[in-house]
GROMACS .gro file of C-alpha atoms in nm:
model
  292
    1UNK     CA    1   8.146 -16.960  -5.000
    2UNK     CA    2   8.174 -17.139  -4.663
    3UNK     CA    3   7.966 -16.985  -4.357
    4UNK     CA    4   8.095 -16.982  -4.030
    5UNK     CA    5   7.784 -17.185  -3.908
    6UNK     CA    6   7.897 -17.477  -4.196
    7UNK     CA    7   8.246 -17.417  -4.038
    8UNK     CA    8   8.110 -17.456  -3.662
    9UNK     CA    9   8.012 -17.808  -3.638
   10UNK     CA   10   8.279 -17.929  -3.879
   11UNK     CA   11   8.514 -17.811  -3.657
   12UNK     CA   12   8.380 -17.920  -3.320
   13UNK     CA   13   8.303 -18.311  -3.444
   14UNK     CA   14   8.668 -18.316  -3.610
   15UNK     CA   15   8.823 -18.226  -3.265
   16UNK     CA   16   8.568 -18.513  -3.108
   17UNK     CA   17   8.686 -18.748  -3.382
   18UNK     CA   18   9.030 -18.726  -3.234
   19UNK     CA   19   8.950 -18.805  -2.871
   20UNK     CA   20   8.881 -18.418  -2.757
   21UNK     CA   21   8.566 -18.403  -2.597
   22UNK     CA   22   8.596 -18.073  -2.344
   23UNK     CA   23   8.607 -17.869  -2.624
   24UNK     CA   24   8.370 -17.532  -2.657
   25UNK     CA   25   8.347 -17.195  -2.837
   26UNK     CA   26   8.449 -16.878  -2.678
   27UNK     CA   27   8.449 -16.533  -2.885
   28UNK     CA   28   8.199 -16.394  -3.156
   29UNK     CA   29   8.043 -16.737  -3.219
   30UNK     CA   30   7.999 -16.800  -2.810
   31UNK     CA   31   7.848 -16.415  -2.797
   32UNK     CA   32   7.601 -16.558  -3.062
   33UNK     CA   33   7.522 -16.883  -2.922
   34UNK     CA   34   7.394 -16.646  -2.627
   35UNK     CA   35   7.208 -16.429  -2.767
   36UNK     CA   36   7.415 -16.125  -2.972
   37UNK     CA   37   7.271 -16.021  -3.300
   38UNK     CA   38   7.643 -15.971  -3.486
   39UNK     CA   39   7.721 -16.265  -3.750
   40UNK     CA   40   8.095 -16.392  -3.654
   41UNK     CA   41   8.369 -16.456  -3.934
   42UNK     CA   42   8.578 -16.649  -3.727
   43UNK     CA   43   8.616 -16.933  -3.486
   44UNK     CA   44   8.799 -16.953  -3.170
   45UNK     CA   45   8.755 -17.315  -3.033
   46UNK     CA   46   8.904 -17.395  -2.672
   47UNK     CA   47   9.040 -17.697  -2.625
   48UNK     CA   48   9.040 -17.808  -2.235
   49UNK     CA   49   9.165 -18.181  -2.247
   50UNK     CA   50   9.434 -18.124  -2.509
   51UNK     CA   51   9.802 -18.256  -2.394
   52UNK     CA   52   9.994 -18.111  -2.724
   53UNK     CA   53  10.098 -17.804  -2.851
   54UNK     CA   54   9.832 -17.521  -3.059
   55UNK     CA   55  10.059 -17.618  -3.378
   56UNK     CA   56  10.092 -18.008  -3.330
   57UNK     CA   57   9.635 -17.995  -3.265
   58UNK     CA   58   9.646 -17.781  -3.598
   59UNK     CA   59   9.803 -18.050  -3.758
   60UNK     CA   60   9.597 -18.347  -3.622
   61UNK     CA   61   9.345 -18.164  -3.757
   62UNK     CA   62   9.449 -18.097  -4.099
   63UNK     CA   63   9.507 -18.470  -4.144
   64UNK     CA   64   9.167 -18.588  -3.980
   65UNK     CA   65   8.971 -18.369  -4.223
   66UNK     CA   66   9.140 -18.228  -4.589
   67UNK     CA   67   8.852 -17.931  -4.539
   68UNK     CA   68   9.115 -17.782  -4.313
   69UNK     CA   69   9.433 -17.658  -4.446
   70UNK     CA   70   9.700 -17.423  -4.293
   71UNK     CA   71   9.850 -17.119  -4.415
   72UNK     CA   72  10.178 -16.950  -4.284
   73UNK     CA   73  10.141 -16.634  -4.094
   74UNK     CA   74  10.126 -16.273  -4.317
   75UNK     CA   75  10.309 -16.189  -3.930
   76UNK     CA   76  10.680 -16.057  -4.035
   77UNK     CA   77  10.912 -16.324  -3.813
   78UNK     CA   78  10.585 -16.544  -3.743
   79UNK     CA   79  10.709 -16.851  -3.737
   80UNK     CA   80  10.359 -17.022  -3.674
   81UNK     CA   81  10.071 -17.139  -3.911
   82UNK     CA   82   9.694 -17.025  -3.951
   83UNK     CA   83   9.413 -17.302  -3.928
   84UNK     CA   84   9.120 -17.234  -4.189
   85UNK     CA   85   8.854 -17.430  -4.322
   86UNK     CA   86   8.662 -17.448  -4.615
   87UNK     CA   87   8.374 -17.694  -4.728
   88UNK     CA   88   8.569 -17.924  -5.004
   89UNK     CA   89   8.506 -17.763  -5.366
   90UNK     CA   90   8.475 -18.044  -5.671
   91UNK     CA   91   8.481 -17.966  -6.044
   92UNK     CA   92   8.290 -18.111  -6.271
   93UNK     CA   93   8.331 -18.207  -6.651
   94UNK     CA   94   8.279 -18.428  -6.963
   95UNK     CA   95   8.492 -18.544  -7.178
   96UNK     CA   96   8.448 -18.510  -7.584
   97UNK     CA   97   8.582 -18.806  -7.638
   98UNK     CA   98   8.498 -19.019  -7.355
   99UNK     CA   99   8.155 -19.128  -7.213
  100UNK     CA  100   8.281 -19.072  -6.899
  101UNK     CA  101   8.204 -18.795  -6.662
  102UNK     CA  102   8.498 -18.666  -6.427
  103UNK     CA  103   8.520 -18.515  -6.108
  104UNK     CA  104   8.807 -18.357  -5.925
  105UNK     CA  105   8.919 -18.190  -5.602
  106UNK     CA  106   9.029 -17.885  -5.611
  107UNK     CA  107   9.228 -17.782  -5.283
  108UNK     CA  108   9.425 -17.465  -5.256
  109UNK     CA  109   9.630 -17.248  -4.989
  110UNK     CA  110   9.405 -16.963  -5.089
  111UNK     CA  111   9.186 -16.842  -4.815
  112UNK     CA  112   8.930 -16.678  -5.018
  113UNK     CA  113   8.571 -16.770  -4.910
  114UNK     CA  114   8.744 -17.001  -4.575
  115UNK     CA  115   8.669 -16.946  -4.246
  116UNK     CA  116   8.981 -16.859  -3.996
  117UNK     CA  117   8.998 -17.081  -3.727
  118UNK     CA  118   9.163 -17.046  -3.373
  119UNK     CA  119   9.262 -17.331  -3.124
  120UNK     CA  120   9.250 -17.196  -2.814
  121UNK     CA  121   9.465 -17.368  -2.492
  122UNK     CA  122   9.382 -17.283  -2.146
  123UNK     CA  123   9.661 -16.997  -2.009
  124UNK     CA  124   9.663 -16.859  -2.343
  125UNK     CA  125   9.606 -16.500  -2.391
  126UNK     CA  126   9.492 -16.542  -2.065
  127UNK     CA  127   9.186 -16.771  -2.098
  128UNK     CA  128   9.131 -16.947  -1.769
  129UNK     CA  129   9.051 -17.315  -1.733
  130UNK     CA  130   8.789 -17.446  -1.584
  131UNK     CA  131   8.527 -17.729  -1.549
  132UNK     CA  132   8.428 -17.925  -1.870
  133UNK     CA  133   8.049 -17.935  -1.673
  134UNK     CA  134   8.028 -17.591  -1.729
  135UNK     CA  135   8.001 -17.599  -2.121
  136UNK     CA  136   7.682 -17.531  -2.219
  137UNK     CA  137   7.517 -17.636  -2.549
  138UNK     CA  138   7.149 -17.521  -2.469
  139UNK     CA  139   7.151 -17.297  -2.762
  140UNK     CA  140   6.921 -17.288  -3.081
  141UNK     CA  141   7.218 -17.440  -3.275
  142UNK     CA  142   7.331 -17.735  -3.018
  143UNK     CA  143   7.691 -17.586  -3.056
  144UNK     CA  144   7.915 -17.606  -2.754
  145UNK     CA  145   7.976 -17.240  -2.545
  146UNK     CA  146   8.151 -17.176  -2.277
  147UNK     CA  147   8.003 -17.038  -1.975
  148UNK     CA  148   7.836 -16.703  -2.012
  149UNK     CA  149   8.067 -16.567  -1.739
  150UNK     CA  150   8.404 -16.710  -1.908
  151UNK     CA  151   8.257 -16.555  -2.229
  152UNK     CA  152   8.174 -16.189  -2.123
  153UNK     CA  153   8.464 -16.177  -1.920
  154UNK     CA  154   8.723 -16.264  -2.221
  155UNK     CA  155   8.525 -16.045  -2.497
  156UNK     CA  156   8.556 -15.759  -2.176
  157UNK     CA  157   8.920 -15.815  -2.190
  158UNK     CA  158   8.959 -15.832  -2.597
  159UNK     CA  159   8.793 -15.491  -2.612
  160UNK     CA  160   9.103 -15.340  -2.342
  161UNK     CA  161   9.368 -15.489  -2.516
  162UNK     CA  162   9.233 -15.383  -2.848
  163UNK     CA  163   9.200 -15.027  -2.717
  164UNK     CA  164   9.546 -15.044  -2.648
  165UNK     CA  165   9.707 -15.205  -2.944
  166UNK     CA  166   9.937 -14.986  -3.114
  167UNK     CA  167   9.845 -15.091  -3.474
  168UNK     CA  168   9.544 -14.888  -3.599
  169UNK     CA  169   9.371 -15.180  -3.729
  170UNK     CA  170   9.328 -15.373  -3.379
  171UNK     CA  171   9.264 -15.071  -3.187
  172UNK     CA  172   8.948 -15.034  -3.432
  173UNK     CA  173   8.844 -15.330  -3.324
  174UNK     CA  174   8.757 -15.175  -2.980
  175UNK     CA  175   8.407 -15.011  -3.146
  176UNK     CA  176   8.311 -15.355  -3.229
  177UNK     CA  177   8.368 -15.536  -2.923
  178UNK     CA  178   8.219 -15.230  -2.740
  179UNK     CA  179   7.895 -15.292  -2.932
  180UNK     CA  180   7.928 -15.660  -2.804
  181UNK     CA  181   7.939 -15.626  -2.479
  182UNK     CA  182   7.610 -15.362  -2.505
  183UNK     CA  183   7.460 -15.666  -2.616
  184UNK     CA  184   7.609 -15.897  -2.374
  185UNK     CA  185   7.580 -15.738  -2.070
  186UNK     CA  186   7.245 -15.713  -2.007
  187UNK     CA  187   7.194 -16.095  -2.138
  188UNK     CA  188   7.474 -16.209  -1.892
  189UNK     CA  189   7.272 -15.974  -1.597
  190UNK     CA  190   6.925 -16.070  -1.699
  191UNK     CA  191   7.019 -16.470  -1.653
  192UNK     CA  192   7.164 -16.389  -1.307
  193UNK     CA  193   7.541 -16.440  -1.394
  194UNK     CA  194   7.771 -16.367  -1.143
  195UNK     CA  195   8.118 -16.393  -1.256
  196UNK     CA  196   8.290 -16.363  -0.902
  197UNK     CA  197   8.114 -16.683  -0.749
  198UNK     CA  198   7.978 -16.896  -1.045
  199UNK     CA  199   8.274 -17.072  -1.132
  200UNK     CA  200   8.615 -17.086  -0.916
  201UNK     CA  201   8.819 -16.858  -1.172
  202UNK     CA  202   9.132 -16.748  -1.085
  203UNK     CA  203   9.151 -16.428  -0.829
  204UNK     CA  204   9.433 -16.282  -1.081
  205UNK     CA  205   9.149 -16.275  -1.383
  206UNK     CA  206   8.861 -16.143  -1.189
  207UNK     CA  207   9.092 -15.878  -1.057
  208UNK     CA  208   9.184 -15.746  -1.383
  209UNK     CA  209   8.807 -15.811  -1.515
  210UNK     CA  210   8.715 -15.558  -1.211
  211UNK     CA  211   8.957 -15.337  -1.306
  212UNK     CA  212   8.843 -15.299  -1.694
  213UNK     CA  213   8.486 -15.339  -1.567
  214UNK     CA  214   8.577 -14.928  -1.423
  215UNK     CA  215   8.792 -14.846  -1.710
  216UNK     CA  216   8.465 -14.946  -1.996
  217UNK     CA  217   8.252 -14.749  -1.752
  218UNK     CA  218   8.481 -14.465  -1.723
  219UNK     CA  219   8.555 -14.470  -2.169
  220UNK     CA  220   8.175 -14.467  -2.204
  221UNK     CA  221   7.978 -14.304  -1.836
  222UNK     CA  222   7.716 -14.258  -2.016
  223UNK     CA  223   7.667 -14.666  -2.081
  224UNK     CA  224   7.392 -14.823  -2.013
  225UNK     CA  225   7.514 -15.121  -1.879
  226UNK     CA  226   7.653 -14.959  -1.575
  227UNK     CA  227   7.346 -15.076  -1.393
  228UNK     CA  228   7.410 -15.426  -1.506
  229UNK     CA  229   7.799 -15.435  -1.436
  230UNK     CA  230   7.677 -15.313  -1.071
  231UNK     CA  231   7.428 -15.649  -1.057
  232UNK     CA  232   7.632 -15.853  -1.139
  233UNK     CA  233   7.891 -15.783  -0.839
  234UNK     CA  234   8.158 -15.558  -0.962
  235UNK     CA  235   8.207 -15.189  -0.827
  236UNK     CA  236   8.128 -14.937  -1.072
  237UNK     CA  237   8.304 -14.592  -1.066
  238UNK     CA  238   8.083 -14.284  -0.982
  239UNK     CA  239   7.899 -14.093  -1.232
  240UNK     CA  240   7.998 -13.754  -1.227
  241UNK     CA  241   7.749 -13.514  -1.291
  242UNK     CA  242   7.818 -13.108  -1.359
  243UNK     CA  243   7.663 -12.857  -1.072
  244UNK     CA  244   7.445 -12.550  -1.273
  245UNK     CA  245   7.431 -12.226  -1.100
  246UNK     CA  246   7.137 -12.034  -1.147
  247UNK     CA  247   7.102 -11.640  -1.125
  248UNK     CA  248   6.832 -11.600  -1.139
  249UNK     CA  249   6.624 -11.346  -0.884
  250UNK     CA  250   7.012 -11.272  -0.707
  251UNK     CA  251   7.210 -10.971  -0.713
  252UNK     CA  252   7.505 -10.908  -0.940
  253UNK     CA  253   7.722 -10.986  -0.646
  254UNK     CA  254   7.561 -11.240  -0.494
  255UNK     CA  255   7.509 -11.405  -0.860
  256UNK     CA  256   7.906 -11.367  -0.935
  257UNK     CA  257   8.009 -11.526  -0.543
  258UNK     CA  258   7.804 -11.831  -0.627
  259UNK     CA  259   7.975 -11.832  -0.989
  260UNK     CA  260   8.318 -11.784  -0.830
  261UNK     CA  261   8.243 -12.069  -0.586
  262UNK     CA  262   8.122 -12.295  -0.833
  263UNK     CA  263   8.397 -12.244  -1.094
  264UNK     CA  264   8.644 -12.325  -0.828
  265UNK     CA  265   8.554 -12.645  -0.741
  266UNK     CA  266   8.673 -12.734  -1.093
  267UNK     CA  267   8.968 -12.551  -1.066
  268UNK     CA  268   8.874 -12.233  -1.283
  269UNK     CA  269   8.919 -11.880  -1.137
  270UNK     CA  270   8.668 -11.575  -1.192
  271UNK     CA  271   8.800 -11.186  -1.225
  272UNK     CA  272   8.599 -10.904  -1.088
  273UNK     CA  273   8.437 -10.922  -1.404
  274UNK     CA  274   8.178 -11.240  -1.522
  275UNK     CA  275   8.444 -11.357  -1.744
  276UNK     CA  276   8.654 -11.670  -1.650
  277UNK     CA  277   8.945 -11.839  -1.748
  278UNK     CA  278   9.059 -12.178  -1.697
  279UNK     CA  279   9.369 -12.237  -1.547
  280UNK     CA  280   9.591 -12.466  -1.726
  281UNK     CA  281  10.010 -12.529  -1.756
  282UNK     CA  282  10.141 -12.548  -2.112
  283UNK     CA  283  10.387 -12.843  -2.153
  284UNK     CA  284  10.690 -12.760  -2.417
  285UNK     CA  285  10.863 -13.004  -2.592
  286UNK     CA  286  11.206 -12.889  -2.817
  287UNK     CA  287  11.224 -13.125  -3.113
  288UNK     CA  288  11.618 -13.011  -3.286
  289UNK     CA  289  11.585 -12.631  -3.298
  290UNK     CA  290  11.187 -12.636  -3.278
  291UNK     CA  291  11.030 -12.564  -3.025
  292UNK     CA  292  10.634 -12.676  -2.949
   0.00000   0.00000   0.00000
């Protein structure tokens, strides 16, 4: 079975072999090469100098190298092939009746034990471009990463689109990129990152990195990253904390006008009585002759 980290450097010196040298790794292999603990399957590889198309590079590559093969999309109406490597797999036997031993390739469209692999374009899904000198290979492996800043900010954005995806399967994928960026954050703060003035990104991605920067913190307040987020330049939304009224030592009355004004600040009324109801509107939808 091919590993991703056999996959890695196969993939990065074909891509050099054909004259692309601003080429680096962004997603789960780039959170690795920085320091997350979560083994990748896949690798998405973006390509800065490349003049052609995603589908014309995936075939360059395919006929550089016969350890990469494509498969057509599973995607109903896809129209557009999947890049995947594996290491090349000979078979070996002897002939009864001949001296000789044999040996022959075996190459198949079956993905089994290969390693998916994405070529990435600047502008696509939003990926920004940005200076080949900011690629970074000072990792224990000697792979190419793009810039910590660049990396967080996409795996940021993969977890909000994944939280919105409509298909169950990609909005599960949310928990894992969550766990990511617990990871990440801290690294990226702890090196002195600071995504708004490291690199000259475009205003349109740091506003919407801002943005989902205060929606993470508001899915999970309790994060302990907040602290780093604020570090590293972005505004953080407020924690909100609940207000406990003690009775302690007061008067029945006294006890129940403190309760009263307390629960009303959160829009909940008291009675005469130390009972209290929350206020709410019931919404009814009529579905043929049901009604909800």
């Amino acid at each position: 079975m091919t590993t991703v980290w056999e996959a890695a450097p196969a993939a990065i010196s074909t891509l050099k072999d054909l004259g692309y040298t601003d080429v680096c790794f962004v997603g789960g292999v780039a959170c690795s090469l920085y320091g997350n603990p979560r083994t990748p399957h896949d690798l998405d590889i973006l390509i800065l100098d490349a003049a052609i198309d995603q589908e014309s590079l995936k075939r360059r590559v395919c006929d550089q190298d016969s350890s990469f093969f494509l498969v057509p999309s599973k995607k109903i109406g896809a129209t557009y092939k999947v890049l995947w490597y594996r290491k090349p797999r000979y078979s070996y036997s002897r002939s009864y009746y001949s001296s000789y031993d044999s040996y022959s390739y075996t190459s198949t469209t079956d993905t089994s034990g290969a390693i998916k692999v994405d070529l990435l374009l600047p502008g696509v899904m939003d990926i920004p471009s940005f200076s080949s000198s900011a690629i970074s290979s000072s990792n224990s492996r000697g792979l190419p990463a793009a810039p910590l800043s660049v990396v967080l900010l996409l795996k940021l954005q993969a977890w909000s689109q994944h939280r919105a995806a409509l298909q169950s399967h990609y909005r599960m994928e949310q928990y894992k990129d969550s766990r990511d960026l617990d990871t990440l954050v801290p690294i990226a703060a702890g090196k002195g990152i600071k995504p708004k003035t490291d690199l000259p990104l475009p205003a349109s991605f740091l506003e919407a990195a801002q943005a989902r920067v205060r929606e993470y913190l508001v899915v999970y307040p309790s994060s302990d990253t907040r602290s780093h987020w604020k570090a590293m330049g972005f505004e953080v939304p407020k924690l909100l904390t609940t207000r406990t009224v003690s009775t302690k030592g007061r008067s029945t009355s006294n006890a129940l006008d403190d309760l009263t004004s307390a629960l009303s600040s959160l829009n909940i009324s008291a009675g005469s009585s130390t009972s209290a109801t929350r206020r709410y509107t019931r919404t009814s939808y009529t579905y043929g002759r049901y009604r909800y």
